[in-house]
Coordinates of C-alpha atoms in Angstrom, one line a residue:
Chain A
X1 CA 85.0 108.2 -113.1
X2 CA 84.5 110.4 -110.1
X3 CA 81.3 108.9 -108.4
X4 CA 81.3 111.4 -105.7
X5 CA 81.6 114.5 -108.5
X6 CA 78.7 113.1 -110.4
X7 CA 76.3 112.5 -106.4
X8 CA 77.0 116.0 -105.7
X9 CA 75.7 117.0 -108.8
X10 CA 72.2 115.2 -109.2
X11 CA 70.3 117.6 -108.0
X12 CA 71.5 120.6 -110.2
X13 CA 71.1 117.7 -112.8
X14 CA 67.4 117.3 -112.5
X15 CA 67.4 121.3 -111.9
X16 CA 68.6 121.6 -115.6
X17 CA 71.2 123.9 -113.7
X18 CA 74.2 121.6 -115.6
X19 CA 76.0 123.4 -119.0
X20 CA 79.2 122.9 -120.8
X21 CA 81.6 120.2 -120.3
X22 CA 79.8 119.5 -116.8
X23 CA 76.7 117.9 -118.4
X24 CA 78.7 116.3 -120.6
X25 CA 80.9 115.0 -118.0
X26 CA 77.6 114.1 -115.9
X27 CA 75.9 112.7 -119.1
X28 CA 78.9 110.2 -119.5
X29 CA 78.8 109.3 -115.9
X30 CA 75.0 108.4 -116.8
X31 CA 75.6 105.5 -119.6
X32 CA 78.5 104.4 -117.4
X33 CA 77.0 103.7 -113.2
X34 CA 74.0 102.4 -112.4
X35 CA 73.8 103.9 -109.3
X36 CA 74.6 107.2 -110.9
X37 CA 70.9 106.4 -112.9
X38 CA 69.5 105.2 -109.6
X39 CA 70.0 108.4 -107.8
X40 CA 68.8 110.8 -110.7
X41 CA 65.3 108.6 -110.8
X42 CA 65.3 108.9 -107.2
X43 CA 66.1 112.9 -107.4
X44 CA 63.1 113.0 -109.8
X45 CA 60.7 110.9 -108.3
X46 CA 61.1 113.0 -105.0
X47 CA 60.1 116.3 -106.6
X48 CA 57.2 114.6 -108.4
X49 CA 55.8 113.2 -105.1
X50 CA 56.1 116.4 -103.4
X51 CA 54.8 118.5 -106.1
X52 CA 51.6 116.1 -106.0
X53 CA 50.7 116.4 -102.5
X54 CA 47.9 118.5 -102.5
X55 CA 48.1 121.6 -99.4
X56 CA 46.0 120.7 -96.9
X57 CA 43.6 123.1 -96.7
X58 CA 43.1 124.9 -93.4
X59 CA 39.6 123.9 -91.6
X60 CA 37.4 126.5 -92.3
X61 CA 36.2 126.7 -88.4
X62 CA 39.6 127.9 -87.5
X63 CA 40.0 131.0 -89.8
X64 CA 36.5 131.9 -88.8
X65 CA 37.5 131.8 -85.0
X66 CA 40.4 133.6 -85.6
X67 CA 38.5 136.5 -87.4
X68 CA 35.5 136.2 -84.9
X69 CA 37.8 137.0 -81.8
X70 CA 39.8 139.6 -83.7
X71 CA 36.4 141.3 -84.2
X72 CA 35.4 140.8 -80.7
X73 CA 38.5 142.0 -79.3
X74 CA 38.2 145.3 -82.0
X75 CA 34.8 146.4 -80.3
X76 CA 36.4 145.9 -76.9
X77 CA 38.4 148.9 -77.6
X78 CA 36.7 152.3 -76.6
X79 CA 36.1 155.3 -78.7
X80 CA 39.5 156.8 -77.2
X81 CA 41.6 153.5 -78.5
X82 CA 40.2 153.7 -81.4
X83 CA 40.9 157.4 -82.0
X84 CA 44.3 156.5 -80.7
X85 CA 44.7 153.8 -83.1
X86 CA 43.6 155.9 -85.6
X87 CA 46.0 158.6 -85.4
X88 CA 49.1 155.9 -85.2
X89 CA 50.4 156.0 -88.3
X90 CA 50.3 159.7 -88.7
X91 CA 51.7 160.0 -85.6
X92 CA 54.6 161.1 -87.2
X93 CA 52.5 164.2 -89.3
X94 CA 51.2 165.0 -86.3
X95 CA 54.9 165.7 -84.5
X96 CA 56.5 167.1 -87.4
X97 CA 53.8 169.7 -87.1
X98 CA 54.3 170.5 -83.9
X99 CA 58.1 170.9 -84.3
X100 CA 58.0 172.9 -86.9
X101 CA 55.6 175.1 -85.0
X102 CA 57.9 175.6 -82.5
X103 CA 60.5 176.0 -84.4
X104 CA 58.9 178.9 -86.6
X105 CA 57.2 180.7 -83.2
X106 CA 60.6 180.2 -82.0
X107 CA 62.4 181.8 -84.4
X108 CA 60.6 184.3 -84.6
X109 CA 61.0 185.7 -81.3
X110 CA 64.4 185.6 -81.3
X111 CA 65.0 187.3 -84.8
X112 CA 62.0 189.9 -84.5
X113 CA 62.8 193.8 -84.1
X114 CA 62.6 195.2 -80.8
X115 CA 60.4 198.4 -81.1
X116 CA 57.2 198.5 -80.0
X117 CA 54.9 198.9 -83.2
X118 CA 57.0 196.3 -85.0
X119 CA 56.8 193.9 -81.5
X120 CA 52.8 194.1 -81.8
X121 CA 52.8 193.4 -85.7
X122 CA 55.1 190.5 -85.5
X123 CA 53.2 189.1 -82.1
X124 CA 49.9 188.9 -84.2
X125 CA 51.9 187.6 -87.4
X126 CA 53.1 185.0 -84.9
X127 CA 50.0 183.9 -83.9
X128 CA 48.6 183.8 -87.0
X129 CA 51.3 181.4 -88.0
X130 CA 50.4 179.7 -85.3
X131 CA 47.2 179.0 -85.8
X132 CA 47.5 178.2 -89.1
X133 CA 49.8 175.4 -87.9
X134 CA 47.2 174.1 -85.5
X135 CA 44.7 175.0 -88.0
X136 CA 46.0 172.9 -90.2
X137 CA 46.9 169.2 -87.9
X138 CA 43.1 169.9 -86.9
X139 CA 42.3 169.4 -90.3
X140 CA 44.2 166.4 -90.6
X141 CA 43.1 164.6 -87.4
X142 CA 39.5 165.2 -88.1
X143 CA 40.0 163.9 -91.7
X144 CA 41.7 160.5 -89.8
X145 CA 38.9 160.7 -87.0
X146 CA 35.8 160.9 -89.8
X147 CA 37.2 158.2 -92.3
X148 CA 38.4 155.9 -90.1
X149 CA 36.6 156.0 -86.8
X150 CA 33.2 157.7 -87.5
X151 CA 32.7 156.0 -90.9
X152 CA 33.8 152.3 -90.0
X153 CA 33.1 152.3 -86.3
X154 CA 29.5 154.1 -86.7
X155 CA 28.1 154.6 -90.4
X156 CA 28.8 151.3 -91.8
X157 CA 27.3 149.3 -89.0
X158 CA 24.1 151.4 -88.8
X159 CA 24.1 150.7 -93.1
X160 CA 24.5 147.0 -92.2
X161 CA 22.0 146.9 -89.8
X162 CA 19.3 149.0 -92.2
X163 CA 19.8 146.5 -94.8
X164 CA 19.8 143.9 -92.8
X165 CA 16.2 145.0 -92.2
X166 CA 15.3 146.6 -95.3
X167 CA 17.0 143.2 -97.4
X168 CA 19.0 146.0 -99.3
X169 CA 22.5 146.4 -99.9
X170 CA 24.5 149.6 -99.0
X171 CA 23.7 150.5 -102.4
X172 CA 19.9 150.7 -101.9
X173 CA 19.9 147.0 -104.1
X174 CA 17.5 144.2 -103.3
X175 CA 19.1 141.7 -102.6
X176 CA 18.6 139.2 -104.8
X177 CA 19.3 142.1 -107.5
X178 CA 22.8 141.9 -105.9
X179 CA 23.0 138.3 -105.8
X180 CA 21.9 138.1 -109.8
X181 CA 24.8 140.8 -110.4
X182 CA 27.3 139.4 -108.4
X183 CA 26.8 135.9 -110.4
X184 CA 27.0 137.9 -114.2
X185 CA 30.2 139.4 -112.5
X186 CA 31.6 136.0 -111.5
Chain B
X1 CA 48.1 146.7 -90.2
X2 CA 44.0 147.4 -90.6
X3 CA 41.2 144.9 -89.4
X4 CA 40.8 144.6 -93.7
X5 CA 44.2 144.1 -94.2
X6 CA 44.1 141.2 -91.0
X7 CA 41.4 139.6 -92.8
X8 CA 42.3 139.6 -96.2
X9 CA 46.4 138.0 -94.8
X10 CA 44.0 135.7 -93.4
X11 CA 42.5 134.7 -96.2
X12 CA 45.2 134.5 -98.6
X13 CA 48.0 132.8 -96.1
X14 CA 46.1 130.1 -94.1
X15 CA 46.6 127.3 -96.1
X16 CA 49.7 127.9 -96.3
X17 CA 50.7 128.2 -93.1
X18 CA 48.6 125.1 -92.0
X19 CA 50.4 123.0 -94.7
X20 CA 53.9 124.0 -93.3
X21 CA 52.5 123.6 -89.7
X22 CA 51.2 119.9 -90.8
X23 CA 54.2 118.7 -92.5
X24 CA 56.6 120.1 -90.0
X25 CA 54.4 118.4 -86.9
X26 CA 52.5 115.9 -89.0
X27 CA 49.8 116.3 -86.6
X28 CA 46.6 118.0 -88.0
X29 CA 44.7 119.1 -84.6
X30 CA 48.6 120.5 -83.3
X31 CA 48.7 122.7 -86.7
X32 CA 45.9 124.2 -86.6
X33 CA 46.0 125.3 -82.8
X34 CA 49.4 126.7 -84.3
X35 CA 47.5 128.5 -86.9
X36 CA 45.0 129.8 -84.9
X37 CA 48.3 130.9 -82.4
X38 CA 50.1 132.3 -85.1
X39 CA 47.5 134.7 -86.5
X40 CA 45.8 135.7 -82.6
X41 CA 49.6 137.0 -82.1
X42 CA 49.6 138.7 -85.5
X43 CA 46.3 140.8 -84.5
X44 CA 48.3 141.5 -80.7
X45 CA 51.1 142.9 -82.8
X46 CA 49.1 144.7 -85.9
X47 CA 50.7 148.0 -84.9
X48 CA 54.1 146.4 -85.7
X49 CA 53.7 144.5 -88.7
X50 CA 53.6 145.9 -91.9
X51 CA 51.3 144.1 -94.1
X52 CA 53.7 144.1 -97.0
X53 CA 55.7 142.0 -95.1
X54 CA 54.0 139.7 -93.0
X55 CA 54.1 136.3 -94.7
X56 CA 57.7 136.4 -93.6
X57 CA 56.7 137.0 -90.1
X58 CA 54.1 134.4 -90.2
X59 CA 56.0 131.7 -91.7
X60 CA 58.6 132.6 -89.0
X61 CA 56.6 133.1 -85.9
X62 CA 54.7 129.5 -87.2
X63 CA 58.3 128.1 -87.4
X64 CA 58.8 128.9 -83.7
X65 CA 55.6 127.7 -82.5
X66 CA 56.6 124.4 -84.4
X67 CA 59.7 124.2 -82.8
X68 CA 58.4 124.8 -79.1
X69 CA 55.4 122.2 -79.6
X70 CA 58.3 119.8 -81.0
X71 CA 60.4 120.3 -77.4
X72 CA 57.3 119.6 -76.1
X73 CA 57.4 116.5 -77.1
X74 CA 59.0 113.8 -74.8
X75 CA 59.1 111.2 -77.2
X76 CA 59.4 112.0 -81.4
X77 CA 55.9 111.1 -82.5
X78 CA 55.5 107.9 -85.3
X79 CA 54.7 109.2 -88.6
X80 CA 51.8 107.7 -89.9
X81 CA 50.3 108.7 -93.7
X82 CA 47.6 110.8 -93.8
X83 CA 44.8 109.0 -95.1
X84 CA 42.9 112.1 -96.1
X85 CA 45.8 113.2 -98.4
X86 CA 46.9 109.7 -99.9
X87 CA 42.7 109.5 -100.5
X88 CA 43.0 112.9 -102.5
X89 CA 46.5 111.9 -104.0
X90 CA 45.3 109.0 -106.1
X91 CA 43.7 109.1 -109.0
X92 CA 41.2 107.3 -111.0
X93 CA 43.7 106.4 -113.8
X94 CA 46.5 104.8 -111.7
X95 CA 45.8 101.1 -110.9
X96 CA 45.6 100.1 -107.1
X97 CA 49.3 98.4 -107.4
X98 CA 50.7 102.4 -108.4
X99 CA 48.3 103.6 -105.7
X100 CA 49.9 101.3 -103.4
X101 CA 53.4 102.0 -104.7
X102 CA 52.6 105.8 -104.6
X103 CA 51.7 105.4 -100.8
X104 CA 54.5 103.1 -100.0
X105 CA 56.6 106.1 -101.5
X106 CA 55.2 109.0 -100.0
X107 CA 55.0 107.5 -96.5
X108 CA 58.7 106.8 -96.6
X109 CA 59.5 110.1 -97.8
X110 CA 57.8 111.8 -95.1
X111 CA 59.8 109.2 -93.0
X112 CA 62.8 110.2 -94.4
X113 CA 62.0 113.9 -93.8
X114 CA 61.4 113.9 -90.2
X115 CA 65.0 112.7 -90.2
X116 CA 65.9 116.0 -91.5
X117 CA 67.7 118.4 -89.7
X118 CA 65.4 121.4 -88.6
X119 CA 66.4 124.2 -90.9
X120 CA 67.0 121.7 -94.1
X121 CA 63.2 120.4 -93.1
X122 CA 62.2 123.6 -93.0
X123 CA 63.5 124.8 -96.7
X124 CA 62.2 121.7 -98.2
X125 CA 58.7 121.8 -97.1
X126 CA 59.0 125.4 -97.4
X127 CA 60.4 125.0 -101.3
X128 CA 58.8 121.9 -102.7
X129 CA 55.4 121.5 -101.1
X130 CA 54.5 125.4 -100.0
X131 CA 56.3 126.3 -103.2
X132 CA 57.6 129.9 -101.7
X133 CA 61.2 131.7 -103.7
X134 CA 64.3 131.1 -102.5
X135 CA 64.3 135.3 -101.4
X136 CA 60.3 134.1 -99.6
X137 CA 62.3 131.4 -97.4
X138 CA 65.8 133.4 -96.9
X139 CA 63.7 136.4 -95.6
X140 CA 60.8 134.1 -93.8
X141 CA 63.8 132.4 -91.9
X142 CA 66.3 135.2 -92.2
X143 CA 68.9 133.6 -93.6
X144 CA 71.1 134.9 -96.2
X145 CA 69.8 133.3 -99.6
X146 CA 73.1 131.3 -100.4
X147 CA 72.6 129.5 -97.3
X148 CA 68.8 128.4 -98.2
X149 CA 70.4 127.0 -101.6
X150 CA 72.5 125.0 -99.8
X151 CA 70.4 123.8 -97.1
X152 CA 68.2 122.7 -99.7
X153 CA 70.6 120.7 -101.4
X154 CA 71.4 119.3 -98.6
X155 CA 68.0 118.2 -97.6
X156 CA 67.3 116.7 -101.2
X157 CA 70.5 115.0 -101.0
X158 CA 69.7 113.5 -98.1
X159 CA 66.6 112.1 -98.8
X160 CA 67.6 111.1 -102.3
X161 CA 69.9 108.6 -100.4
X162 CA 67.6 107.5 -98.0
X163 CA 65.4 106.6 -100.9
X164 CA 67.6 105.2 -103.6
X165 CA 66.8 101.4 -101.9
X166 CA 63.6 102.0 -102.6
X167 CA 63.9 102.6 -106.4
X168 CA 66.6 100.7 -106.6
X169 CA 64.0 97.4 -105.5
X170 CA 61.2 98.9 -107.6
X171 CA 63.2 98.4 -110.5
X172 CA 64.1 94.7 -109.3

């Protein structure tokens, strides 16, 4: 009997990761060494023990600092940090735009025909492509802008505050009607 | 990463990350200043973290923190058993001698953990207590995932051994 075969293989033991002629094998080693039985109780009592210690839960004092001084340091930023966090992640929108302005004001120029009545047609077509361009990454920034600046850095305060005062919820709800449907929910 | 997104990975990975940061240091004041450390640096670095994967980066920048407080450390501290936890461990149908037993155990396991090397401590606590996937720890600690399998049979191994006396007199 290989003792050091069958110690290497406790752990996929208890795992139920043994098949074939190695559980046999390891199975055989079992009715055989005592130590061999020793170390699979010992393999199996360790995962029981672990598995029964509860997770400590995290004081509640210090998630609620953490969130308080993330909010704090969220209405340190101006209106222009906000705007300029806002736009981040379509940062890349924004430039592709702008590119592919160029690119088609650009081209244009160099491929348009010289003669004058054709030079002030494609001049207006090229600012009409242009505009539309700019016309269009307005569009997009003010969507950005009004969902996530105006509406959660102005609106929603002010419709906390009113119900705050008014004891409704955003919804125009009392309350306690929002308390008594938030229970049936739960 | 938005202020909703912040809070919500709040919410859902504090425990957690506290339960790591207390078994790693067993110290619970030093865990949760690591906690609270961990998450203030998360909100510095919103713009860089993608919410999908942050536990990863969490369980990785707590790891750190771990490890620095740990250097810290002139002398290794004395593991002592949490009376809190063996309180909530127990249980109104074991008798005080299994209570006793059970506390013996667990103290000595804990023992036998901070003997651990770092990274096999790490995947243990990480894989039996936190309960995280092998691919949660090898991409939490950015190691390949073969690696994490056998770290962890390592680390059992290990403490399997230094443990056997213990059965092996229970049974006496």
């Amino acid at each position: 009997m290989n003792y050091d075969w069958l110690d290497e293989r406790v752990e996929a033991y208890v795992d139920g990761e043994l098949s074939g002629a190695d559980l046999e094998r390891f199975e055989a080693g079992l009715t055989e060494s005592a130590d061999l039985r020793t170390a699979v109780a010992t393999a199996r009592r360790i995962r029981e023990v672990m598995a029964s210690v509860p997770l400590p839960q995290c004081p509640e004092p210090a998630v609620a600092d953490v969130l308080r001084l993330a909010s704090e340091s969220r209405r340190s930023l101006s209106m222009r940090d906000r705007y300029i966090e806002a736009l981040r992640p379509r940062r890349r929108l924004v430039q592709v735009f702008a590119v592919a302005a160029v690119v088609a004001i650009g081209g244009s120029l160099i491929l348009r025909d010289l003669g004058p009545q054709n030079e002030v047609e494609q001049g207006l077509a090229d600012v009409k492509l242009a505009l539309a361009y700019v016309g269009e990454a307005g569009r997009q920034a003010g969507d950005i802008v009004r969902i996530e600046v105006v509406d959660e850095g102005v609106v929603r305060p002010i419709r906390r505050a009113v119900s705050h005062v008014t004891g409704e919820d955003v919804n125009g709800r009392s309350q306690g009607a929002a308390a008594v449907e938030s229970t049936r929910d739960n | 990463m938005k202020v909703r997104e912040f809070e919500r990975l709040v919410g859902e990975s504090s425990d957690r990350l506290f339960g790591y940061a207390v078994h790693f240091l067993a110290n619970r004041e030093e865990a949760q200043d690591v906690v609270q450390d961990v998450y203030m640096r998360l909100w510095d670095n919103r713009s860089l973290v993608q919410a999908d994967g942050a536990m990863g980066w969490l369980i990785s920048v707590t790891r750190n923190l771990c490890l620095d407080r740990l250097r810290r450390r002139k002398v290794r501290s004395i593991v002592t058993v949490d009376s809190d936890r063996v309180g909530d461990h127990a249980t109104s149908q074991s008798s005080p001698e299994d209570d006793a037993s059970a506390s013996v155990f667990e103290a000595l396991l804990i023992d036998a953990m901070e003997n651990l090397p770092e990274q096999q401590k790490s995947i243990v606590i990480l894989r039996e207590m936190i309960g995280m996937s092998y691919q949660e720890i090898s991409d939490a600690l950015d190691l390949p995932l073969t690696t994490v399998k056998v770290y962890l049979h390592r680390g059992r191994r290990h403490l399997r051994r230094q443990l056997a006396t213990v059965i092996d007199s229970e049974a006496v």
